[in-house]
PDB file of C-alpha atoms in Angstrom:
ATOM      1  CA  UNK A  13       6.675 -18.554  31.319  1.00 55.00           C
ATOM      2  CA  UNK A  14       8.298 -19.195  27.934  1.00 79.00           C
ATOM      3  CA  UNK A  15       7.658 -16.715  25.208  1.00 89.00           C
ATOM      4  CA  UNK A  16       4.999 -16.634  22.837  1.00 90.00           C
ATOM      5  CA  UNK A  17       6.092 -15.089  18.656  1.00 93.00           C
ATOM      6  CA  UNK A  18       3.496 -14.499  15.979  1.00 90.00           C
ATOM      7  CA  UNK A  19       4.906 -14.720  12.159  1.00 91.00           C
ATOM      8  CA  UNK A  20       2.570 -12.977   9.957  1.00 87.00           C
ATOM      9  CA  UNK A  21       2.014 -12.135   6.567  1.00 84.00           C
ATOM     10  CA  UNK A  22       3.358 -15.234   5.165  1.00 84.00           C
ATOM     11  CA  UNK A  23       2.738 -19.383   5.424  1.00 82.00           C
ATOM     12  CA  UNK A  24       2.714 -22.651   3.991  1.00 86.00           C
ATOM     13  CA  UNK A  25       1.887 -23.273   0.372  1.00 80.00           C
ATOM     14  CA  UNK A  26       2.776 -22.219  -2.997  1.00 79.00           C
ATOM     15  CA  UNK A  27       5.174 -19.127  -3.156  1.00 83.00           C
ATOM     16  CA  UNK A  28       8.172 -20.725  -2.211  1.00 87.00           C
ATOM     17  CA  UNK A  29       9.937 -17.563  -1.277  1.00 85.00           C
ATOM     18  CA  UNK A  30       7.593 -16.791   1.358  1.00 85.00           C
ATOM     19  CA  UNK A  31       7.370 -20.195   3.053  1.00 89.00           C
ATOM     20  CA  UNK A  32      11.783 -20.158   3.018  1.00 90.00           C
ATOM     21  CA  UNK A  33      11.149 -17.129   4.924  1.00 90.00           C
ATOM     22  CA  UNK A  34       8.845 -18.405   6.969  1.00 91.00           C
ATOM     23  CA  UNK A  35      10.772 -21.608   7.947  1.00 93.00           C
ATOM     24  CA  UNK A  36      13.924 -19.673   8.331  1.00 93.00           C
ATOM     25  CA  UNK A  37      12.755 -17.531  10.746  1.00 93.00           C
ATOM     26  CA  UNK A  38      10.620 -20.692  12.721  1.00 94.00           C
ATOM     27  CA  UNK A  39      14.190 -22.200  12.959  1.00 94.00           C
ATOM     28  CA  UNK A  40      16.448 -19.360  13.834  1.00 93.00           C
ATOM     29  CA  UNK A  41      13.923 -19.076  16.546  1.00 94.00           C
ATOM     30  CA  UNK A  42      13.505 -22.402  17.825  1.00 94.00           C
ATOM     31  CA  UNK A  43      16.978 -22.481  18.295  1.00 93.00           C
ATOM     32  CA  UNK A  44      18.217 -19.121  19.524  1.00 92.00           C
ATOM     33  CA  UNK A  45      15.151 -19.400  22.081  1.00 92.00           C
ATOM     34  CA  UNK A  46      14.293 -22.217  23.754  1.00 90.00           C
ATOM     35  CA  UNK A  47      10.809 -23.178  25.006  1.00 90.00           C
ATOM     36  CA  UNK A  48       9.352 -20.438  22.513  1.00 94.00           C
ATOM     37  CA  UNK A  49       5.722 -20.905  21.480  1.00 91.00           C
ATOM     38  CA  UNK A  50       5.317 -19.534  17.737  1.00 92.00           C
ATOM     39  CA  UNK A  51       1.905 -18.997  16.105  1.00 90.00           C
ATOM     40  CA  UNK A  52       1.624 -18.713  12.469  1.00 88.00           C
ATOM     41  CA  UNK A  53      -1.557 -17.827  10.423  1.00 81.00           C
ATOM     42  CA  UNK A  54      -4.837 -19.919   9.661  1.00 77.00           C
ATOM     43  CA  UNK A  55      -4.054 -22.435   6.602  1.00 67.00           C
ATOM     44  CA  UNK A  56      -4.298 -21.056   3.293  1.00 65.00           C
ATOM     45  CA  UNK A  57      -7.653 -21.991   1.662  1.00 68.00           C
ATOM     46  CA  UNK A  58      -5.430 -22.853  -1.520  1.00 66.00           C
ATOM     47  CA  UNK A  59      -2.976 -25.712   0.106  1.00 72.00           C
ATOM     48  CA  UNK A  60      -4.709 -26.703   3.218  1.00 75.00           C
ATOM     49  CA  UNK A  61      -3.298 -30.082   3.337  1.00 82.00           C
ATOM     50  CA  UNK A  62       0.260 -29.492   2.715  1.00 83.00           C
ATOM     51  CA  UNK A  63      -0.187 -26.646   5.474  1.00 84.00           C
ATOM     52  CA  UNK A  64      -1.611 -29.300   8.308  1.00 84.00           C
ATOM     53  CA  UNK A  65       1.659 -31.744   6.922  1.00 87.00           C
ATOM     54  CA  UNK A  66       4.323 -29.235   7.412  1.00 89.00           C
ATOM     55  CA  UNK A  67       3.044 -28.264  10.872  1.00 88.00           C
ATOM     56  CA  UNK A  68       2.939 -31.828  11.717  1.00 88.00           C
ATOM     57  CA  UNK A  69       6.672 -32.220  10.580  1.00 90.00           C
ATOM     58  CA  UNK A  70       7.515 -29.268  12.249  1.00 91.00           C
ATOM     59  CA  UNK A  71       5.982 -30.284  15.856  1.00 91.00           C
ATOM     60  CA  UNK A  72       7.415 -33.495  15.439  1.00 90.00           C
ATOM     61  CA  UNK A  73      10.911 -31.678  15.072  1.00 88.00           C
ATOM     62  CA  UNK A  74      10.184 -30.342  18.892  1.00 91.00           C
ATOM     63  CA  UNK A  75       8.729 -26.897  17.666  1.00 92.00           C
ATOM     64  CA  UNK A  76       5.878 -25.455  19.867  1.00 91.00           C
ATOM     65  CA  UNK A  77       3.892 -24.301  16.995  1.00 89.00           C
ATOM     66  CA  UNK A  78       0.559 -23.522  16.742  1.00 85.00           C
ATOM     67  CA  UNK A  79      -1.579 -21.506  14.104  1.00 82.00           C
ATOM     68  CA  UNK A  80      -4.492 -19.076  14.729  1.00 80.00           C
ATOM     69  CA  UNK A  81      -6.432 -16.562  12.813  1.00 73.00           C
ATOM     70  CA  UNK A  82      -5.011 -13.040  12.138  1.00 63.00           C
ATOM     71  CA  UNK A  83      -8.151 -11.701  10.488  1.00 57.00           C
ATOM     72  CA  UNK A  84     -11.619 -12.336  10.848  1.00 51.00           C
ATOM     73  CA  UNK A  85     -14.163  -9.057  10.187  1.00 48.00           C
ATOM     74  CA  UNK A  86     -15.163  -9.058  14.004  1.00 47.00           C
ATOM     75  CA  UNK A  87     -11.142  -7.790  14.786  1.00 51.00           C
ATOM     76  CA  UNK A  88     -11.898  -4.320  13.931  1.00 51.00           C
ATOM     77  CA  UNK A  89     -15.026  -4.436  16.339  1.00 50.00           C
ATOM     78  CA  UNK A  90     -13.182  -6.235  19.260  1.00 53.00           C
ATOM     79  CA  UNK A  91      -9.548  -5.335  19.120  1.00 50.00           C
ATOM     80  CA  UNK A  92      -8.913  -6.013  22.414  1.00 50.00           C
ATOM     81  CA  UNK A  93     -10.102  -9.667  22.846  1.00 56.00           C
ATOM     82  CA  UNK A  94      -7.885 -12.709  22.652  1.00 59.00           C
ATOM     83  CA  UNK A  95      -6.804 -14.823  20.246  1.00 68.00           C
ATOM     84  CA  UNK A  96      -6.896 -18.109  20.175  1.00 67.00           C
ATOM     85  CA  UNK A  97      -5.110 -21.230  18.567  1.00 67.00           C
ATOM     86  CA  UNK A  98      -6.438 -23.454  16.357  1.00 69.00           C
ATOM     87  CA  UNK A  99      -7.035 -26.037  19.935  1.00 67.00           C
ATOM     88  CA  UNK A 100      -9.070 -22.870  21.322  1.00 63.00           C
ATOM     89  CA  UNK A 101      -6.154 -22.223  23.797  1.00 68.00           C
ATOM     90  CA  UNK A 102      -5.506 -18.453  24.736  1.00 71.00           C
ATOM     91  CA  UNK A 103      -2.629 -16.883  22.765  1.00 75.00           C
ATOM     92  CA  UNK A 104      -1.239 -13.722  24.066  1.00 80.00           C
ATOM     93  CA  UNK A 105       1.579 -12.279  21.514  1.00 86.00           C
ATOM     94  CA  UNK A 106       4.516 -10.651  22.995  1.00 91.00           C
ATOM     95  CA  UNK A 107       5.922  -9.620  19.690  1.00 93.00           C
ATOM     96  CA  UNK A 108       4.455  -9.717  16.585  1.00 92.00           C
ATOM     97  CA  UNK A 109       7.058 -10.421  13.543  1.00 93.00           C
ATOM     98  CA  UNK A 110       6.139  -9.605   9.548  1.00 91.00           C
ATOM     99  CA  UNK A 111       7.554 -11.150   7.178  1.00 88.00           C
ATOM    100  CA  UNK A 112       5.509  -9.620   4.019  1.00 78.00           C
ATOM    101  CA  UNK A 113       6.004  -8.510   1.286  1.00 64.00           C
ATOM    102  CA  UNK A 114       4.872  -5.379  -0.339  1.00 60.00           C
ATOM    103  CA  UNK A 115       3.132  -4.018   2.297  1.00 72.00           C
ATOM    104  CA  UNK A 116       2.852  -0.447   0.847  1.00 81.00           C
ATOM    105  CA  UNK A 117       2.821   0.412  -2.206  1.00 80.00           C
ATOM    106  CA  UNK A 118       1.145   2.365  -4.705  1.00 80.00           C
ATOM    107  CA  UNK A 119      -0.525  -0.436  -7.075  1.00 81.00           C
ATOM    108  CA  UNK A 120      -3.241  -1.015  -3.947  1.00 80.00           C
ATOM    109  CA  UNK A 121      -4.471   1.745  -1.999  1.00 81.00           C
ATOM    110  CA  UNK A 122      -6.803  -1.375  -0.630  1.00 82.00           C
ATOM    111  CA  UNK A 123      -3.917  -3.428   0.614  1.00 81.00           C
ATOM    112  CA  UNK A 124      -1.913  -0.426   2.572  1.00 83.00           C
ATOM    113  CA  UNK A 125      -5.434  -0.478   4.440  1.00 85.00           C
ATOM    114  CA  UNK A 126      -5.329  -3.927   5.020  1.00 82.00           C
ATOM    115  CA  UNK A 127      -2.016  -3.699   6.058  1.00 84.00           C
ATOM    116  CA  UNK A 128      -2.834  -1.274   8.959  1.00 85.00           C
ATOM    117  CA  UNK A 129      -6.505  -2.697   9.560  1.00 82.00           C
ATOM    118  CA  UNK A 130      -4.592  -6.470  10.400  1.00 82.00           C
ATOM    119  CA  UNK A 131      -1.944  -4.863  12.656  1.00 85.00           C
ATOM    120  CA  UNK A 132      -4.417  -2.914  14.828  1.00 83.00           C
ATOM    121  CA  UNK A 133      -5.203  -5.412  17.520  1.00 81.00           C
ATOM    122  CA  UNK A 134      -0.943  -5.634  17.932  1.00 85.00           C
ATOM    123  CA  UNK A 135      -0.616  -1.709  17.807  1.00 86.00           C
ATOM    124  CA  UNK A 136      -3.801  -1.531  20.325  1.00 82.00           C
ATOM    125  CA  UNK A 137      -2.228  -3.556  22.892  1.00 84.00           C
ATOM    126  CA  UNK A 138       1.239  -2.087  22.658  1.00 88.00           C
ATOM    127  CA  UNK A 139       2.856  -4.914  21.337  1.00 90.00           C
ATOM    128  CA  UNK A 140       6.130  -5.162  19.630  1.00 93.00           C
ATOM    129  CA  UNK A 141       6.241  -5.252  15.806  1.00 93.00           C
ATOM    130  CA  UNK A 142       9.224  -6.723  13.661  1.00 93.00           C
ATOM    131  CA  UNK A 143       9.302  -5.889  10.192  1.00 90.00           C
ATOM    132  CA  UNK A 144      11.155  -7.891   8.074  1.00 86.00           C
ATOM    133  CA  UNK A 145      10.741  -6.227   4.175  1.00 77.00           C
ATOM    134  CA  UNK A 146      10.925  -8.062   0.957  1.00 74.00           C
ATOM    135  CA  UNK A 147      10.035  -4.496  -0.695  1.00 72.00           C
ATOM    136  CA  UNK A 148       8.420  -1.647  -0.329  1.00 75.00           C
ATOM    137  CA  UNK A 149       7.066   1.098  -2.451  1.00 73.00           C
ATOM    138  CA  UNK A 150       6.485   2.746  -5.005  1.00 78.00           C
ATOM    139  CA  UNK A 151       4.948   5.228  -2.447  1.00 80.00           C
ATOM    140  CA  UNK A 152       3.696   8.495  -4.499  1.00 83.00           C
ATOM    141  CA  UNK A 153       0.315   8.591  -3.480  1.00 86.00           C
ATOM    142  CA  UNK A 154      -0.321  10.486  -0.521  1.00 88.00           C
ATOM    143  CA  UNK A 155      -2.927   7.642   0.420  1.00 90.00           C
ATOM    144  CA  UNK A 156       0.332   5.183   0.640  1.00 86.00           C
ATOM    145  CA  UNK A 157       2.610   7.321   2.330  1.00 85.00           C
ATOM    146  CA  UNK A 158      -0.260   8.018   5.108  1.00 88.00           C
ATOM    147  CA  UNK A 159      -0.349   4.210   5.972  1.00 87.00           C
ATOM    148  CA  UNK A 160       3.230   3.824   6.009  1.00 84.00           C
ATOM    149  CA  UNK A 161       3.375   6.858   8.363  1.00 85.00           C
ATOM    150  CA  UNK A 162       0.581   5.250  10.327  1.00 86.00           C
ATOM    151  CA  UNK A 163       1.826   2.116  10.753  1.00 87.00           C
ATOM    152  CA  UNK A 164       5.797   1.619  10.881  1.00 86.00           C
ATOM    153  CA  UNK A 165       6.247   4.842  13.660  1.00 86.00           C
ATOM    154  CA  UNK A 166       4.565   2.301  15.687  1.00 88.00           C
ATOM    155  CA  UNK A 167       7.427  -0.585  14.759  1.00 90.00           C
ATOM    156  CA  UNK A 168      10.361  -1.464  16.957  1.00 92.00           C
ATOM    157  CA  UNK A 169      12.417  -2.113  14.233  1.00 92.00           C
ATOM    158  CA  UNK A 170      12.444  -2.494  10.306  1.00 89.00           C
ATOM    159  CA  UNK A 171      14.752  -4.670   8.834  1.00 89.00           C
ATOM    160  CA  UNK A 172      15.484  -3.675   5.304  1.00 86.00           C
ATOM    161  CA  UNK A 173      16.773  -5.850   2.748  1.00 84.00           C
ATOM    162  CA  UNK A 174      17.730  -3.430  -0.068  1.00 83.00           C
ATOM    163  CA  UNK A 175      19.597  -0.269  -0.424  1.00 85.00           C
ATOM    164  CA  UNK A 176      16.571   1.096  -2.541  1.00 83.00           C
ATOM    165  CA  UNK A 177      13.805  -0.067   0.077  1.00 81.00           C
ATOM    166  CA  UNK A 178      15.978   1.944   2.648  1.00 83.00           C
ATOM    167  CA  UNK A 179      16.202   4.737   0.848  1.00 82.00           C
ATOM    168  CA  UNK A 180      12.828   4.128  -0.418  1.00 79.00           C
ATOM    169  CA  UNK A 181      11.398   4.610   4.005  1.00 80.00           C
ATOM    170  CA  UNK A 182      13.863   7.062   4.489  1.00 80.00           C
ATOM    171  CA  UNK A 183      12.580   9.090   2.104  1.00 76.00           C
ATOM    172  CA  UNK A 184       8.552   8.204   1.811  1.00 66.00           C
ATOM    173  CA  UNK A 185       7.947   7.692   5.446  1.00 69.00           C
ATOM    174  CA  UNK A 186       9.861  11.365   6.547  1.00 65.00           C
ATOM    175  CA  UNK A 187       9.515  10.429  10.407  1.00 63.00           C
ATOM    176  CA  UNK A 188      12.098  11.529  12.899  1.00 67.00           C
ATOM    177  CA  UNK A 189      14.140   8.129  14.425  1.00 73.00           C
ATOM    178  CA  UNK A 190      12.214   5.348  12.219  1.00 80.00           C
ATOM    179  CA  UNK A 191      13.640   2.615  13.366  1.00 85.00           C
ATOM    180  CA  UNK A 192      15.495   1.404  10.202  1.00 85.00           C
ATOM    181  CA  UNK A 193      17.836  -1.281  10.414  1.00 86.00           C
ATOM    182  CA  UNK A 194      20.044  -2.686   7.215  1.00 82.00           C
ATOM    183  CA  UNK A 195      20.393  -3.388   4.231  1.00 84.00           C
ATOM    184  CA  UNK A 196      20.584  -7.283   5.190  1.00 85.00           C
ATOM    185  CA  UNK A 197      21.029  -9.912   2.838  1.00 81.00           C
ATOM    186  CA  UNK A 198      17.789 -12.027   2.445  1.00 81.00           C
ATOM    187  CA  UNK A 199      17.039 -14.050   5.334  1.00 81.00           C
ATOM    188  CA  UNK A 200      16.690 -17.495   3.536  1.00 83.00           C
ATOM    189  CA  UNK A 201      20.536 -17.674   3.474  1.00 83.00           C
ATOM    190  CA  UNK A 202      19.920 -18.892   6.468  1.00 84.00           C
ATOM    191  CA  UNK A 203      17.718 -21.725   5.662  1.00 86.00           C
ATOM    192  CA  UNK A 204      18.655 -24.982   6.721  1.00 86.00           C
ATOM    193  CA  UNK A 205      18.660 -27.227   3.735  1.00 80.00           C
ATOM    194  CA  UNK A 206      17.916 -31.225   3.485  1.00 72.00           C
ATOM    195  CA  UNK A 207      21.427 -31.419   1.833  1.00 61.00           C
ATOM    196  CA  UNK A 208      20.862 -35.295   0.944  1.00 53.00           C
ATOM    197  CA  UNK A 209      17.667 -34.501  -1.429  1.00 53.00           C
ATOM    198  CA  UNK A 210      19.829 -33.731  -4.696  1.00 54.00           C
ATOM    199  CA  UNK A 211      17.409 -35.540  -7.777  1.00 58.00           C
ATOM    200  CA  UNK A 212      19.172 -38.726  -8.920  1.00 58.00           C
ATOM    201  CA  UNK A 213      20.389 -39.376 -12.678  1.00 59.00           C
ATOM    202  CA  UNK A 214      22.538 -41.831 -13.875  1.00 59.00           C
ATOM    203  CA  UNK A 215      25.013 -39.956 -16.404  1.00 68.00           C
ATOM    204  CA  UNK A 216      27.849 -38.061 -15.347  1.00 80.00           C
ATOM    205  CA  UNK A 217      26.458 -34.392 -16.533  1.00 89.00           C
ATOM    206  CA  UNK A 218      26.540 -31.862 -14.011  1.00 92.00           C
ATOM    207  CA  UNK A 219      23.259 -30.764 -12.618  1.00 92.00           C
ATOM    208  CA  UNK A 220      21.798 -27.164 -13.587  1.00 94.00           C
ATOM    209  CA  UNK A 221      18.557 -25.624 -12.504  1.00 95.00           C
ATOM    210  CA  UNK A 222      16.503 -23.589 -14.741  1.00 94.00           C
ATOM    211  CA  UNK A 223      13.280 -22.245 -12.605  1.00 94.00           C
ATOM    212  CA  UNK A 224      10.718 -20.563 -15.226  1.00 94.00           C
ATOM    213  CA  UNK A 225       8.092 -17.939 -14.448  1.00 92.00           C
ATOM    214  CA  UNK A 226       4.822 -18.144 -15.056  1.00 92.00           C
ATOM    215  CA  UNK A 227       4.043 -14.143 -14.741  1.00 90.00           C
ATOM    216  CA  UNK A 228       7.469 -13.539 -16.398  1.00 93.00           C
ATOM    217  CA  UNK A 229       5.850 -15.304 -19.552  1.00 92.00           C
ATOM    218  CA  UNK A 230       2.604 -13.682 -18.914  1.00 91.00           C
ATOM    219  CA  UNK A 231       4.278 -10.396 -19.710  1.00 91.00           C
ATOM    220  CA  UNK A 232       6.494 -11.512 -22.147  1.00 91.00           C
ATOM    221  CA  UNK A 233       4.468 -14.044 -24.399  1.00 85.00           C
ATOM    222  CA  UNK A 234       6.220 -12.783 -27.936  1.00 84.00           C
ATOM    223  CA  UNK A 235       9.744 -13.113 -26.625  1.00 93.00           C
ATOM    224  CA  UNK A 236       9.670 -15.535 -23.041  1.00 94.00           C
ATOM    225  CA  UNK A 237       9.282 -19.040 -24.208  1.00 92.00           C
ATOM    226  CA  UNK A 238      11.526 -18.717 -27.328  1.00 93.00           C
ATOM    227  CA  UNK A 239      14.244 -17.795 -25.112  1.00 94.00           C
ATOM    228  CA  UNK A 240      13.909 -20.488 -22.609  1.00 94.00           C
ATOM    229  CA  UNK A 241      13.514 -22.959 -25.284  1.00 94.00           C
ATOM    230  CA  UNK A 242      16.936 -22.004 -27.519  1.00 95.00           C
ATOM    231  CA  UNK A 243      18.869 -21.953 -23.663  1.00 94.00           C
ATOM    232  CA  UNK A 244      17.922 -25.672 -22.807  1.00 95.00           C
ATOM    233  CA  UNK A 245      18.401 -26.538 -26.501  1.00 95.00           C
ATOM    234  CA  UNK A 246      21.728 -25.333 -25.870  1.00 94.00           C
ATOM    235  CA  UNK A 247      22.319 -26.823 -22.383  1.00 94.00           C
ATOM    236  CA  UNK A 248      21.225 -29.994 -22.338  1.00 94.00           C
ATOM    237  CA  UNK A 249      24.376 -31.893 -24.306  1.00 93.00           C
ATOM    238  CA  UNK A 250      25.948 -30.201 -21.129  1.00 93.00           C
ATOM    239  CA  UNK A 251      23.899 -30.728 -18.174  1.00 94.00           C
ATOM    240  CA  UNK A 252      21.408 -32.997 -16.523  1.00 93.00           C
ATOM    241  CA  UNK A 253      18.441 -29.912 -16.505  1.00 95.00           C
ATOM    242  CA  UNK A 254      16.101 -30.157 -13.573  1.00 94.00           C
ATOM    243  CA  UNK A 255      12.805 -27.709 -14.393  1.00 94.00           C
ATOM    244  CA  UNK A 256      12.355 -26.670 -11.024  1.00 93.00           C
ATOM    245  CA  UNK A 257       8.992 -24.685  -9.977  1.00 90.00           C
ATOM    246  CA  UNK A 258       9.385 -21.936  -7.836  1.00 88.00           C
ATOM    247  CA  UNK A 259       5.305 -20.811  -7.125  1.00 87.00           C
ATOM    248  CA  UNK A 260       2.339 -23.103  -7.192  1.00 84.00           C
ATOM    249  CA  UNK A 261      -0.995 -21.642  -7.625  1.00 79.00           C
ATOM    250  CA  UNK A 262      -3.169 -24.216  -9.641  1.00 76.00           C
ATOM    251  CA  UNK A 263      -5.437 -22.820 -12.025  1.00 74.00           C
ATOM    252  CA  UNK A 264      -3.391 -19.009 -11.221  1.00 76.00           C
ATOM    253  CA  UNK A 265      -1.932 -17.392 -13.689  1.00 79.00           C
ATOM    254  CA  UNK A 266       1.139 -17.314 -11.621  1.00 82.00           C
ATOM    255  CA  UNK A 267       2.005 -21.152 -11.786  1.00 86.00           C
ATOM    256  CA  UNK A 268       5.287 -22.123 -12.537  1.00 91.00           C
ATOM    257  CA  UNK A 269       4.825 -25.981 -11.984  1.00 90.00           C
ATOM    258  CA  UNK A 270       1.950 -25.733 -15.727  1.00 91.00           C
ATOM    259  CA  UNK A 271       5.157 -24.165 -17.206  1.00 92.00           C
ATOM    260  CA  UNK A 272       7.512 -26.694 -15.947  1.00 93.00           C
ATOM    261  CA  UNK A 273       5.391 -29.394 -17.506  1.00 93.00           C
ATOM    262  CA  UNK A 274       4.767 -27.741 -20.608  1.00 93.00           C
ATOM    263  CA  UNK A 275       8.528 -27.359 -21.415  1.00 95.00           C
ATOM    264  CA  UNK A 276       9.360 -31.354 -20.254  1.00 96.00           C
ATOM    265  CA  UNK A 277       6.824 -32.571 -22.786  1.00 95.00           C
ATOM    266  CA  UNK A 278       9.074 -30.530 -25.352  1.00 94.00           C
ATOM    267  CA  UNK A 279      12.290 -31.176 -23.212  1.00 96.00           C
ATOM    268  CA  UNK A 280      11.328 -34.901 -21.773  1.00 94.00           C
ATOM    269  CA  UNK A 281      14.973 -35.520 -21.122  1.00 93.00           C
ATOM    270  CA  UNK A 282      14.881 -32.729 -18.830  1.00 93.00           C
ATOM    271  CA  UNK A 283      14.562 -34.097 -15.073  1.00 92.00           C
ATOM    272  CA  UNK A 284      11.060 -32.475 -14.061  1.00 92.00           C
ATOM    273  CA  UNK A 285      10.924 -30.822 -10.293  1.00 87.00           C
ATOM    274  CA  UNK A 286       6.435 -30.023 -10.351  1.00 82.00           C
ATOM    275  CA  UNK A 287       5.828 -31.199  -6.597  1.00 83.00           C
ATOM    276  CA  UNK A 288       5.207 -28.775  -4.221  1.00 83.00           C
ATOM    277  CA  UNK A 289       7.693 -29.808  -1.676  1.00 84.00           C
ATOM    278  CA  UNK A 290       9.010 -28.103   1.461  1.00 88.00           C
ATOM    279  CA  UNK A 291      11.327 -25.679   0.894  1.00 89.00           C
ATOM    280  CA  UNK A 292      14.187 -27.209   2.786  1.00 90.00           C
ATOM    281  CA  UNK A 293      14.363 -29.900  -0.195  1.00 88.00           C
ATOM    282  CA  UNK A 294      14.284 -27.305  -2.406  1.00 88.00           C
ATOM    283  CA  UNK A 295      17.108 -25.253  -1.169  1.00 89.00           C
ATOM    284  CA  UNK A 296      18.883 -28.826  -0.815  1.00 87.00           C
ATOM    285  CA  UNK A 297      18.430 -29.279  -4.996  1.00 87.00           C
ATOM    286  CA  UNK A 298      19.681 -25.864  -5.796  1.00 88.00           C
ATOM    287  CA  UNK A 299      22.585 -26.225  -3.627  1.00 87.00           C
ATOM    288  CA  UNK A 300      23.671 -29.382  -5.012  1.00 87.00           C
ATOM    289  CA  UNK A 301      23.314 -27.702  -9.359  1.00 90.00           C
ATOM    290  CA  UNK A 302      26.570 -26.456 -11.055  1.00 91.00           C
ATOM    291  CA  UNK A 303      24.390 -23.560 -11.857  1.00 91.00           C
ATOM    292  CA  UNK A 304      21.201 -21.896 -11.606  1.00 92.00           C
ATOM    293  CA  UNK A 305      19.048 -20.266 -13.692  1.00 92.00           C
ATOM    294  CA  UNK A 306      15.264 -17.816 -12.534  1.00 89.00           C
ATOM    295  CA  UNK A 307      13.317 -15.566 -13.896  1.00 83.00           C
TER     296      UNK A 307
END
């Protein structure tokens, strides 16, 4: 019987780091283990379309891939009973792989309690949990530290990808052999990259990528835009500039792809990069700039 993985925490749709983890781990997988059956979470009620189109892509690629819910209010009443995928076909986990990101941290007291609420049914049943941290912390509060303490003594292993995060468990979550693994470098380097989707142009410039953020300009309204404006004012009689957007989140105050468009209509000789596409394209457009440029 092959092997059944769940990936939480993470899926398809508009933070673009999250979904590159996501698809890096789906193919180091796939490919490492054949025959495995991975189950990702329910489709995100923001890009429920794109979600259904990447699964499609990705079954069509030979995956065995299936999504189910993580969630629903009834989990904490029925730990114990099975999940199910989105065909209403049993799925029983035998290790349980997250790929969040701040899962404790002092800013929400709520979401540390989420955290451990949506692992519960795994813990319950004994099965194997594989953290894979973008960050962690700040973790003052006693409240914070309690949930970490709670939760990752029950992990088989915590893959770190930061000296600080590291230090940050070894320090926060005092428990005797936590199973802390790393620093590793992120993941995504990993990701296997549709090298042939570069963006087309006609002059002889050398590509650079400037990705602008959205919250970065949120907190920095004064200072922000002026900036990005006097670099691409400077750039462009050097480079072909492709405004690529990292996180889409329509009508968020986190979407890059509004920003993107605002600085092409000021910029229109700038090549504009506003589609949410999969994040092997992406990677394949970054790799093929002279430089980069994020926020």
């Amino acid at each position: 019987m092959s092997m059944t993985v769940c990936l939480m925490n993470v899926g398809f749709g508009g933070n673009k780091g999250a979904e590159a983890m996501l698809v890096t781990m789906l193919q180091q997988l796939h490919q490492r283990f054949p025959g495995i059956r991975l189950a990702i979470e329910r489709p995100a009620r923001e890009h429920p379309g794109y979600y259904r189109e990447r699964i499609t892509e990705l079954r069509e690629a030979g995956m065995n891939l299936c999504w189910i819910d993580f969630h629903p209010a009834w989990r904490m009443a029925s730990p114990l009973k099975a999940y199910s995928d989105e065909q209403g076909a049993q799925v029983s986990p035998d290790a349980v792989i997250d790929l969040g990101g701040l899962n404790f941290q002092d800013r929400s007291q709520r979401g540390s309690l989420r955290t451990v609420i949506r692992h519960l049914p795994f813990v319950s049943r004994g099965i194997p949990l594989f953290f894979f941290t973008q960050d962690m912390g700040p973790m003052e509060y006693w409240f914070t530290r309690f949930c970490a303490r709670l939760l990752l003594r029950r992990a088989r292993r915590i893959f770190t990808r930061s000296a600080r995060t590291h230090e940050l468990l070894a320090r926060g979550v005092p428990l005797r052999n936590l199973p802390l693994a790393g620093p590793f470098a992120d993941s995504t380097f990993a990701l296997q990259s549709h090298v042939a989707s570069a963006p087309t142009h006609t002059d002889n410039l050398p590509l650079l990528v400037i990705s602008p953020s959205q919250v970065v300009e949120r907190l920095n309204p004064q200072s922000y835009r002026l900036l990005l404006e006097m670099l691409l004012k400077e750039l462009i009689p050097h480079y072909r500039v492709l405004l690529l957007a990292h996180t889409f989140a329509p009508g968020d105050t986190k979407d890059d792809a509004d920003l993107c468009r605002e600085l092409h209509r000021d910029f229109p000789t700038c090549l504009l990069g506003d589609e949410n596409l999969p994040v092997e394209i992406l990677k394949g457009r970054i790799g093929a700039a002279r430089l980069v440029v994020s926020s």
